[in-house]
PDB file of C-alpha atoms and ligand atoms in Angstrom:
ATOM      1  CA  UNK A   1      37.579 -46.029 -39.951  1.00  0.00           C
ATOM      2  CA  UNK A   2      33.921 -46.173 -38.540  1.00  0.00           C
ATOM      3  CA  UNK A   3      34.787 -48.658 -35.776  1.00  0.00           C
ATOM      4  CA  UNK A   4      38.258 -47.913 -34.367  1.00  0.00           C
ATOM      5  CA  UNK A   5      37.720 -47.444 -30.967  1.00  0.00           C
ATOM      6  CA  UNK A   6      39.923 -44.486 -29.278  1.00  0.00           C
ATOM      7  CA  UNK A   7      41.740 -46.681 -26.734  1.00  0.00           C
ATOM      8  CA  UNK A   8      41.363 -45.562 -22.925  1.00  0.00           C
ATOM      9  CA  UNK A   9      44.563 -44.406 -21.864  1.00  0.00           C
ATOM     10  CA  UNK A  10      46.091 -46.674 -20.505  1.00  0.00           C
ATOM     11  CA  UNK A  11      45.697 -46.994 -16.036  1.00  0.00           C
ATOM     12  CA  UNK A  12      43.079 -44.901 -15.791  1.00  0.00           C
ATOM     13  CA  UNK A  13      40.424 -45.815 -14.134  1.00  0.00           C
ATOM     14  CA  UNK A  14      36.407 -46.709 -15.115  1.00  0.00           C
ATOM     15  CA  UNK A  15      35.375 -43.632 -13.189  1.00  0.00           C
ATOM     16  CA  UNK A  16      37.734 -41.396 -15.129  1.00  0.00           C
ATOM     17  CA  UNK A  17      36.285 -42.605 -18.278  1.00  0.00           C
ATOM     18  CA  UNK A  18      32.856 -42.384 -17.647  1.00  0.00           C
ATOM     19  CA  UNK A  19      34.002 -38.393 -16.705  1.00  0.00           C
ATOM     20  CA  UNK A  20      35.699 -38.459 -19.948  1.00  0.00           C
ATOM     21  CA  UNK A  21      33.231 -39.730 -22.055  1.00  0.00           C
ATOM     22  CA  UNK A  22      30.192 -37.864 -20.471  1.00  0.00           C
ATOM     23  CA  UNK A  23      31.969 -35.053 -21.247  1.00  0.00           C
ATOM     24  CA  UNK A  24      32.426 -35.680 -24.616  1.00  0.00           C
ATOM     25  CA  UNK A  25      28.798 -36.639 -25.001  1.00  0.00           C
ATOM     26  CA  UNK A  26      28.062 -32.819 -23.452  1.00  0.00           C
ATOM     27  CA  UNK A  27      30.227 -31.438 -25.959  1.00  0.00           C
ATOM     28  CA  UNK A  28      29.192 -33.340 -29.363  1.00  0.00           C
ATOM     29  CA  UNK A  29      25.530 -32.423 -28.420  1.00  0.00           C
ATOM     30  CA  UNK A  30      26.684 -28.749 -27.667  1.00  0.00           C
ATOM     31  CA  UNK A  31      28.475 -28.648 -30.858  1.00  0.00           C
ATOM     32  CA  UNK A  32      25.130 -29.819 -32.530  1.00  0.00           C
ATOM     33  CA  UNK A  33      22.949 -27.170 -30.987  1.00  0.00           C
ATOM     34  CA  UNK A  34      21.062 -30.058 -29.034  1.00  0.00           C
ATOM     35  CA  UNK A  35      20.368 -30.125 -25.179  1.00  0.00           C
ATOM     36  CA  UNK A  36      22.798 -32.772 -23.892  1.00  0.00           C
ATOM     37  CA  UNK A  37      20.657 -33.827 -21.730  1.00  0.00           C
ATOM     38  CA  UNK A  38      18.987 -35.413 -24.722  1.00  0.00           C
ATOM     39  CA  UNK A  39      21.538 -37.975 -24.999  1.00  0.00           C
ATOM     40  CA  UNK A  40      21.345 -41.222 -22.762  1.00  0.00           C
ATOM     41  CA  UNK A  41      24.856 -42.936 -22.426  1.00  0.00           C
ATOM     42  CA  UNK A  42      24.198 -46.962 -22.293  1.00  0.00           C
ATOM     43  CA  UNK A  43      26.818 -48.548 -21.010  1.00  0.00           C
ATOM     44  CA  UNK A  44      27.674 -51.730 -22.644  1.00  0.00           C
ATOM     45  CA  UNK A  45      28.749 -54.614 -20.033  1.00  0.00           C
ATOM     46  CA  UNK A  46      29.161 -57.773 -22.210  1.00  0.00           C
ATOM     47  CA  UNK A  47      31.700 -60.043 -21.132  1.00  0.00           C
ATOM     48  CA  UNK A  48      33.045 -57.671 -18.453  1.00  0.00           C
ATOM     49  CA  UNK A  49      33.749 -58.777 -15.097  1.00  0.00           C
ATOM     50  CA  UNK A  50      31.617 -58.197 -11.834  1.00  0.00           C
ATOM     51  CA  UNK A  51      34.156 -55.423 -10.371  1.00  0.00           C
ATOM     52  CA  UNK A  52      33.501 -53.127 -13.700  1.00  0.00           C
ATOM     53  CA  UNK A  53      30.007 -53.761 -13.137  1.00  0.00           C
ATOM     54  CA  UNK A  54      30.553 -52.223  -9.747  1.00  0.00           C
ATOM     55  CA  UNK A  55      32.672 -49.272 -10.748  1.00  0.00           C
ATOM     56  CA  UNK A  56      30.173 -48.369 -13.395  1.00  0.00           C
ATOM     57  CA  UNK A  57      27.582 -47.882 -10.343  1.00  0.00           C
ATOM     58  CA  UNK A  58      30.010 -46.513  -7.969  1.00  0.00           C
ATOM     59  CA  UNK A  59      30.018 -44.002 -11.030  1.00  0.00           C
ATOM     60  CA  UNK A  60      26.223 -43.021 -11.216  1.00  0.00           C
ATOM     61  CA  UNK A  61      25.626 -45.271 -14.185  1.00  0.00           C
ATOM     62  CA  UNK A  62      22.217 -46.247 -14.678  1.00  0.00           C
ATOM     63  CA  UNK A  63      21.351 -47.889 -17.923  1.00  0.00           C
ATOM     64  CA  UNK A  64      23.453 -50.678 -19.207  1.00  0.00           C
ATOM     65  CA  UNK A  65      23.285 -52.564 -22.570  1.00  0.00           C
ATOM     66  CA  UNK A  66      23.741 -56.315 -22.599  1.00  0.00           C
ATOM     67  CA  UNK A  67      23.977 -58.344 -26.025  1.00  0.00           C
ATOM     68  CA  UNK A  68      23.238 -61.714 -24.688  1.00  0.00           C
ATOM     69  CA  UNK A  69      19.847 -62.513 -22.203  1.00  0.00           C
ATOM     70  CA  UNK A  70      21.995 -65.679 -20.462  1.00  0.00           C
ATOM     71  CA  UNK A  71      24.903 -62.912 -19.335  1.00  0.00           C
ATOM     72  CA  UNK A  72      22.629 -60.334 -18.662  1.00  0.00           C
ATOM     73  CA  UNK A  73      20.698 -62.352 -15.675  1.00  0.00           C
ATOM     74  CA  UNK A  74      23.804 -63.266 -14.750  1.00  0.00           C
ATOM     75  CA  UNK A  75      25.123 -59.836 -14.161  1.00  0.00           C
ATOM     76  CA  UNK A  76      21.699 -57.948 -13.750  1.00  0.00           C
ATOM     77  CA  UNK A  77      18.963 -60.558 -12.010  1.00  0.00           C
ATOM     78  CA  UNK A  78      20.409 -59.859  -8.194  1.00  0.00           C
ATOM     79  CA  UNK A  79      21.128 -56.507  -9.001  1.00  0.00           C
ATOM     80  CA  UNK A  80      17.947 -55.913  -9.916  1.00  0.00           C
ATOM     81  CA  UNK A  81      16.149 -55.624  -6.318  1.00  0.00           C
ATOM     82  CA  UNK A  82      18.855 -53.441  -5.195  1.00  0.00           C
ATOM     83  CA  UNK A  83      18.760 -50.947  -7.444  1.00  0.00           C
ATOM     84  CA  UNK A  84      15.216 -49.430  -8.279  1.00  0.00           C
ATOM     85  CA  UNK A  85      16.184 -47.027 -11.212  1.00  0.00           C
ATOM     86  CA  UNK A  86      18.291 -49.423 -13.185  1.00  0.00           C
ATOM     87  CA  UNK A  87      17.718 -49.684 -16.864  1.00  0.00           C
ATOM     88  CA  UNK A  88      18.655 -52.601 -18.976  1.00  0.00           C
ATOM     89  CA  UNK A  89      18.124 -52.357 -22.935  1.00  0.00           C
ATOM     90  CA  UNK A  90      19.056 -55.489 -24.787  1.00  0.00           C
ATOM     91  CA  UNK A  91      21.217 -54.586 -27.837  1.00  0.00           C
ATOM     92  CA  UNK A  92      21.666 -58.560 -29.218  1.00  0.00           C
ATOM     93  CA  UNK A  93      19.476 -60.560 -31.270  1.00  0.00           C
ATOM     94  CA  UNK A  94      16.948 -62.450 -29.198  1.00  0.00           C
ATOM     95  CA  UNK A  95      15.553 -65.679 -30.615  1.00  0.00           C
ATOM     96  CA  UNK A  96      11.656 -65.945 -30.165  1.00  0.00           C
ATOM     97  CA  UNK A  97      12.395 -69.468 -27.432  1.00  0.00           C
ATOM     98  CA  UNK A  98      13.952 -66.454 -25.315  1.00  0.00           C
ATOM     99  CA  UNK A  99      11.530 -63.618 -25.594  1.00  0.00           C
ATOM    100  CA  UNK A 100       9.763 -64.089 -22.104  1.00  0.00           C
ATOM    101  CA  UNK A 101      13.162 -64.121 -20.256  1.00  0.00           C
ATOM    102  CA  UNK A 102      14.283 -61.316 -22.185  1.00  0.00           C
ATOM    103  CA  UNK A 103      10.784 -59.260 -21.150  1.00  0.00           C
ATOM    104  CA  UNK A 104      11.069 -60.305 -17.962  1.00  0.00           C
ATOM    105  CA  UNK A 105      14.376 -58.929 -17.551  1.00  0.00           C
ATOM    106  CA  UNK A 106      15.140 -55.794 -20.109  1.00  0.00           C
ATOM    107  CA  UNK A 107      13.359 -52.208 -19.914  1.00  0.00           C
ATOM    108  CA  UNK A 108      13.460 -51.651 -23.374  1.00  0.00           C
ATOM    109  CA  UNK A 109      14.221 -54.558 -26.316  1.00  0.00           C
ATOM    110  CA  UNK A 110      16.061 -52.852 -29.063  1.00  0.00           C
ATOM    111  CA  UNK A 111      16.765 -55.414 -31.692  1.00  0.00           C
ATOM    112  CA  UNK A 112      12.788 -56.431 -32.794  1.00  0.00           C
ATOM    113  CA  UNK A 113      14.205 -57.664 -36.177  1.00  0.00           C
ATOM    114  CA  UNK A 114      11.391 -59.972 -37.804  1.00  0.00           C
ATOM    115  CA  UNK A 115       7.553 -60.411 -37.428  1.00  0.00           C
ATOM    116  CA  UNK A 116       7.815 -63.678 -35.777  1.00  0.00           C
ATOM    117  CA  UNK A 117       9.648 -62.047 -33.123  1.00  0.00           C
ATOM    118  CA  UNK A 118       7.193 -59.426 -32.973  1.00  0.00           C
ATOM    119  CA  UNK A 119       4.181 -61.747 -32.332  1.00  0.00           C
ATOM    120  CA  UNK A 120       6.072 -63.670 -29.678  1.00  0.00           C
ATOM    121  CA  UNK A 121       6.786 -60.407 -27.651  1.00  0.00           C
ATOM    122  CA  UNK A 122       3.331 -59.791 -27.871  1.00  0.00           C
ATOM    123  CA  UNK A 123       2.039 -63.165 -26.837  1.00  0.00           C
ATOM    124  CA  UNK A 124       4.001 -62.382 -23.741  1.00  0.00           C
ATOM    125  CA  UNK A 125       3.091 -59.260 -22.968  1.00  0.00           C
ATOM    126  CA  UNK A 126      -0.909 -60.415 -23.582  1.00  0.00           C
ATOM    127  CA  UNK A 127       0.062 -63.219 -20.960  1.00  0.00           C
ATOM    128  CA  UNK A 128       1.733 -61.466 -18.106  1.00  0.00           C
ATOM    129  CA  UNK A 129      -0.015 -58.056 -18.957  1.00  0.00           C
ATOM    130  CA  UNK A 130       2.365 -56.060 -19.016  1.00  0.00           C
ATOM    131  CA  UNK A 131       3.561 -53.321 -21.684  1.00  0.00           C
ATOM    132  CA  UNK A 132       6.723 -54.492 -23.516  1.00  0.00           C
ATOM    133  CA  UNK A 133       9.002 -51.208 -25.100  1.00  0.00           C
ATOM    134  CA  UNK A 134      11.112 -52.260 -27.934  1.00  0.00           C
ATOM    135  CA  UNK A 135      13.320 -50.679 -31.291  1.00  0.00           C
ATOM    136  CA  UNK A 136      13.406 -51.594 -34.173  1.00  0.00           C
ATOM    137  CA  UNK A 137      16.233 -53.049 -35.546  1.00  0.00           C
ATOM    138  CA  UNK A 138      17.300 -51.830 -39.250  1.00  0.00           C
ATOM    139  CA  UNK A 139      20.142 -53.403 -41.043  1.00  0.00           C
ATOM    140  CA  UNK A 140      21.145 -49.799 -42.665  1.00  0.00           C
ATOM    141  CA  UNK A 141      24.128 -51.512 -44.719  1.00  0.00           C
ATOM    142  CA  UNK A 142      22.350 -55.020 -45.846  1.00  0.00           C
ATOM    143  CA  UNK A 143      24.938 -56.689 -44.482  1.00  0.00           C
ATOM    144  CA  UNK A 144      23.746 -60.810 -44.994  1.00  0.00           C
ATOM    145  CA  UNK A 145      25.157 -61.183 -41.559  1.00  0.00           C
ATOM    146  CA  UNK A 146      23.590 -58.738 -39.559  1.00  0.00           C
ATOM    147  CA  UNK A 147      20.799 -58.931 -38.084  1.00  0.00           C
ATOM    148  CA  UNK A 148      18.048 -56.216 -38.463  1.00  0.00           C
ATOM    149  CA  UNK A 149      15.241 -55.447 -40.794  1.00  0.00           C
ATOM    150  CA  UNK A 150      16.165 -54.148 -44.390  1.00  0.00           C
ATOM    151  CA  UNK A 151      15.622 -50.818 -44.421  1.00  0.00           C
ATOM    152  CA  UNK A 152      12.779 -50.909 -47.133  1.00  0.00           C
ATOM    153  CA  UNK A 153      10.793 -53.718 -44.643  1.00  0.00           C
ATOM    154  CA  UNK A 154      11.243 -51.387 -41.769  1.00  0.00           C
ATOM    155  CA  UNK A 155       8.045 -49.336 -41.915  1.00  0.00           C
ATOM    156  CA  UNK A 156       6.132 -52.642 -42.420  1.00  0.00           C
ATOM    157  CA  UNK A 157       7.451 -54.176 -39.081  1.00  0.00           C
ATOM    158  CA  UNK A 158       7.283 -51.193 -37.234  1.00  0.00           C
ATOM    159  CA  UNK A 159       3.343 -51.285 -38.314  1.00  0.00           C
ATOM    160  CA  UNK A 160       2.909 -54.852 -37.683  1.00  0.00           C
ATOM    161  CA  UNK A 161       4.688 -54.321 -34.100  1.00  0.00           C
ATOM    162  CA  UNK A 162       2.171 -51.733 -33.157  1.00  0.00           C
ATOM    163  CA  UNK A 163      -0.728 -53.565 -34.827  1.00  0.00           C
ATOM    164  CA  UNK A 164       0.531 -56.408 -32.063  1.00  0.00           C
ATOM    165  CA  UNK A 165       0.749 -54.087 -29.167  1.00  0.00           C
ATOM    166  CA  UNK A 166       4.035 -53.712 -28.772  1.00  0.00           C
ATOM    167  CA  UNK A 167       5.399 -49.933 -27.792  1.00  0.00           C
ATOM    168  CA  UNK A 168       7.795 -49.125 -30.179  1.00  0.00           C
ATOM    169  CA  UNK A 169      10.223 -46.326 -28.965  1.00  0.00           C
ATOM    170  CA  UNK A 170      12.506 -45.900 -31.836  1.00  0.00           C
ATOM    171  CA  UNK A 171      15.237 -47.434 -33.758  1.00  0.00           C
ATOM    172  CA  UNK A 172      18.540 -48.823 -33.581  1.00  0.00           C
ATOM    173  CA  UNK A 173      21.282 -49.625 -35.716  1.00  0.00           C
ATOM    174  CA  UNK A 174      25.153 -50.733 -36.323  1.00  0.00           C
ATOM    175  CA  UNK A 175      26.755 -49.540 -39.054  1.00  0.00           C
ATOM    176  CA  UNK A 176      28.993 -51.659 -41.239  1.00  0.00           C
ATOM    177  CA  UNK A 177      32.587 -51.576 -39.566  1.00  0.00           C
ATOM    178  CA  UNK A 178      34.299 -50.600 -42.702  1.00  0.00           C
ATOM    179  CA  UNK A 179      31.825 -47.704 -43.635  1.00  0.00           C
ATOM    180  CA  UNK A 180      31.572 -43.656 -42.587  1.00  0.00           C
ATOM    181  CA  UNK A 181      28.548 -44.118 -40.532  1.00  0.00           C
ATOM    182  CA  UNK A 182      26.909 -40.816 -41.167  1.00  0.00           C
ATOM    183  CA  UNK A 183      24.918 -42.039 -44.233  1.00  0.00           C
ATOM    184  CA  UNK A 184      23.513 -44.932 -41.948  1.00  0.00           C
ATOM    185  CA  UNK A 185      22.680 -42.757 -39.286  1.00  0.00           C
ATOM    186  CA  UNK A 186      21.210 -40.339 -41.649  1.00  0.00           C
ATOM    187  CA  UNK A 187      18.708 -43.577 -42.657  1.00  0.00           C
ATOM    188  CA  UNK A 188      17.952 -44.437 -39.619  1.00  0.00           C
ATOM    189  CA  UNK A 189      16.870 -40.333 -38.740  1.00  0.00           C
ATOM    190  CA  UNK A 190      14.593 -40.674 -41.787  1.00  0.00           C
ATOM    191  CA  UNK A 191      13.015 -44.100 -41.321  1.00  0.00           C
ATOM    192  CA  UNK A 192      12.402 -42.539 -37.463  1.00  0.00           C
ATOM    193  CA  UNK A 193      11.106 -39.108 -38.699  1.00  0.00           C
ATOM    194  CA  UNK A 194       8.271 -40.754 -41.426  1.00  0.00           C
ATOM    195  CA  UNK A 195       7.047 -43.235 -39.039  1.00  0.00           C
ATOM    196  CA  UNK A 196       6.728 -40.596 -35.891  1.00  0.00           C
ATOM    197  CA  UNK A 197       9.695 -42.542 -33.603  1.00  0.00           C
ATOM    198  CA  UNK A 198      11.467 -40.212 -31.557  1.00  0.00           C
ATOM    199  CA  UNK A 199      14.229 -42.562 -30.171  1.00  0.00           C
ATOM    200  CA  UNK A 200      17.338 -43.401 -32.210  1.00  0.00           C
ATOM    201  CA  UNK A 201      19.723 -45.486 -30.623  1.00  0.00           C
ATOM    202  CA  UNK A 202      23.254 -45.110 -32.441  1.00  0.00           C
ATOM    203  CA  UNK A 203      26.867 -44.823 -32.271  1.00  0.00           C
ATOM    204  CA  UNK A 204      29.574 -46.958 -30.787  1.00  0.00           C
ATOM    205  CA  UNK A 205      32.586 -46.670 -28.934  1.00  0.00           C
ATOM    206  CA  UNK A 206      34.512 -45.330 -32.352  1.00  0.00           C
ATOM    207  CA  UNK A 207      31.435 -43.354 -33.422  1.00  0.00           C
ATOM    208  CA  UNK A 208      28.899 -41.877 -31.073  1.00  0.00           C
ATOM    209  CA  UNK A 209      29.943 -38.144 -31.497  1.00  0.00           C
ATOM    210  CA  UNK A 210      29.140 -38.634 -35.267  1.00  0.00           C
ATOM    211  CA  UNK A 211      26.072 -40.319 -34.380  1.00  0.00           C
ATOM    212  CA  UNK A 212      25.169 -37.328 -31.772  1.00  0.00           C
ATOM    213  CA  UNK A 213      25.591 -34.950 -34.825  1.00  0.00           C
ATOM    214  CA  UNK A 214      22.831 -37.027 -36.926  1.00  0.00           C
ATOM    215  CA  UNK A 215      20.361 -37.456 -33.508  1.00  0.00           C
ATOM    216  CA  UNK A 216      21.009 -40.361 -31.713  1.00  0.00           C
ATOM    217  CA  UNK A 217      19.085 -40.037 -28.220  1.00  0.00           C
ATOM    218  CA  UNK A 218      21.310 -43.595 -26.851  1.00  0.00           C
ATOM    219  CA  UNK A 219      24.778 -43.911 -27.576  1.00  0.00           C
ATOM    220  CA  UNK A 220      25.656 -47.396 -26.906  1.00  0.00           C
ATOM    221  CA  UNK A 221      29.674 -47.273 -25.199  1.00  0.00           C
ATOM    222  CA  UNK A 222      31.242 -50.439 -24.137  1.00  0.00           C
ATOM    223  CA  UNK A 223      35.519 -50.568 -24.534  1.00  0.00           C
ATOM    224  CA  UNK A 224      36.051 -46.560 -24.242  1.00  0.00           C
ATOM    225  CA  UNK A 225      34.578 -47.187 -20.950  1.00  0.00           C
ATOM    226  CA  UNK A 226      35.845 -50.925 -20.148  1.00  0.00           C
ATOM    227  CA  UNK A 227      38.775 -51.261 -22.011  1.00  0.00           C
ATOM    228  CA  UNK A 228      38.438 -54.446 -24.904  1.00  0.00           C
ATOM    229  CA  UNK A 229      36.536 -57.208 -24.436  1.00  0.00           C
ATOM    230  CA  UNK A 230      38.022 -60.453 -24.237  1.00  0.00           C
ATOM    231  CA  UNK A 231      34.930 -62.126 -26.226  1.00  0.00           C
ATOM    232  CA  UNK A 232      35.237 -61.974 -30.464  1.00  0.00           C
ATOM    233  CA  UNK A 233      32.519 -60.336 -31.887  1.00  0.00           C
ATOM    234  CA  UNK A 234      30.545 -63.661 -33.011  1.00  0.00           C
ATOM    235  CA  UNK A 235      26.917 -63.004 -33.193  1.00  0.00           C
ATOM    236  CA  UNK A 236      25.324 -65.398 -31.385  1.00  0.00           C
ATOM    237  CA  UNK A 237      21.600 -65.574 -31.058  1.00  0.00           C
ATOM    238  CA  UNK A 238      20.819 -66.753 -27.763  1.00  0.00           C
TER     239      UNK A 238
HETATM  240  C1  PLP B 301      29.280 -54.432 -28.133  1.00  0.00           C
HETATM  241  C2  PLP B 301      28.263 -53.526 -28.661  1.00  0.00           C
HETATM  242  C3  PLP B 301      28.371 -52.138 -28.479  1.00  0.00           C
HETATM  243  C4  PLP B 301      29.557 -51.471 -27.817  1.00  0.00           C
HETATM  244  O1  PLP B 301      30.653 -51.483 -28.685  1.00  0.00           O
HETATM  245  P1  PLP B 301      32.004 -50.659 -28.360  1.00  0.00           P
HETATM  246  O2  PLP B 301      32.629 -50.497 -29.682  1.00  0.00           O
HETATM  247  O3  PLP B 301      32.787 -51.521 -27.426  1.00  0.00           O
HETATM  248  O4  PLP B 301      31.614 -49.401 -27.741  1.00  0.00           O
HETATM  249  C5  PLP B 301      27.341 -51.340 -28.967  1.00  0.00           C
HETATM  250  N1  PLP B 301      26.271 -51.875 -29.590  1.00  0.00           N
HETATM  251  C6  PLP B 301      26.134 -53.204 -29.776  1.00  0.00           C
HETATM  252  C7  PLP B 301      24.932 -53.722 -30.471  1.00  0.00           C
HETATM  253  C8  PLP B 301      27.118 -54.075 -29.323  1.00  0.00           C
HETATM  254  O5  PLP B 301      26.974 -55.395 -29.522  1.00  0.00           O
END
């Protein structure tokens, strides 16, 4: 199955699998002839507590992935100040009401699903003047319920973003659970490669080796590092 996620053994600690997940990471993009450095771990801190926040620090982590803007300023605003080379990347849908807390508080936006969103992002970033980075998000499976651009839409947004301003990086996608993910992270590689992106952001807890193997630059981890979440996976756009 695409999504099982290989459960951290049980008692060890966040630091140990942060080692044992980096070191995976190393060894997938060995395996695929890449430069491992070429492979950003974002650490995924939905729902968790404060005290994993603070063991994912104690453990050199840097750039964390937050699925709802509400949580994130909860666990991130303070933080912030502290902590000069943080990096936050949004990874949930954002609804276009939200878009200047969102700027004002991710690095990089990686779900810029729909025009509308598009030109909101842009009329903040012509208002506070500042550059906003984004992904694109492509719905590689067509799921009805997920959110993301259809893949055959997703040169036309990307277009439309930069006609707006916006910097878009890359892409990012979630395969359908029930799926071999390859063939979606093959489409998102090819969407990239014909419209010049260089950053793919792919791969899961259950998944990111695979998604190393077809390119992704951002591997987005939550349980193998945290353990589960306590939250269902509703999508909520908030
Ligand atoms: C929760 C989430 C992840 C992390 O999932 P795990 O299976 O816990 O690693 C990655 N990407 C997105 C978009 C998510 O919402």
């Amino acid at each position: 199955m695409a999504s099982s996620s290989p459960d951290p053994a049980p008692g060890s600690s966040i630091a140990d699998r942060f080692d044992a997940v980096r070191r995976r990471i190393a060894e997938a993009g060995r395996a695929a002839g890449r430069d491992p450095a070429g492979v950003a771990l974002v650490a995924v801190t939905k729902t968790q507590p404060d005290a994993a926040l603070a063991a994912a620090l104690a453990a050199g982590q840097r750039v964390f992935g937050e699925n709802r803007v509400q949580e994130a300023q909860a666990h991130w605003a303070d933080r912030r100040a502290e902590i000069p080379d943080l990096e936050l990347r949004l990874i949930g849908p954002l609804q276009t009401n939200k878009a200047g807390d969102a700027a004002a508080l991710f690095d990089v936006i990686e779900t810029l699903d729909r025009p509308k969103l598009a030109d909101a992002l842009a009329a903040v970033s012509e208002r506070t003047g500042r550059s906003i980075r984004v992904l694109v998000q492509v719905n590689t499976g067509s799921e009805p319920q997920k959110a993301g651009v259809e893949p055959e839409d997703a040169d036309a947004l990307i277009g439309h973003a930069r006609e707006r301003g916006l910097l878009v990086e890359g892409l990012m996608c979630i395969p359908p659970p029930d799926e071999a993910p390859g063939p979606h992270f093959a489409l998102l590689r090819k969407i990239a490669r014909r419209n010049g992106l260089s950053v793919l952001s792919m791969g899961m807890s259950g998944d990111y080796e695979t998604a190393i193997r077809f390119g992704a630059t951002h591997v987005r981890v939550g349980s193998a590092l945290f353990g589960e979440r306590n939250r269902p996976e509703t999508p909520s756009r908030d």
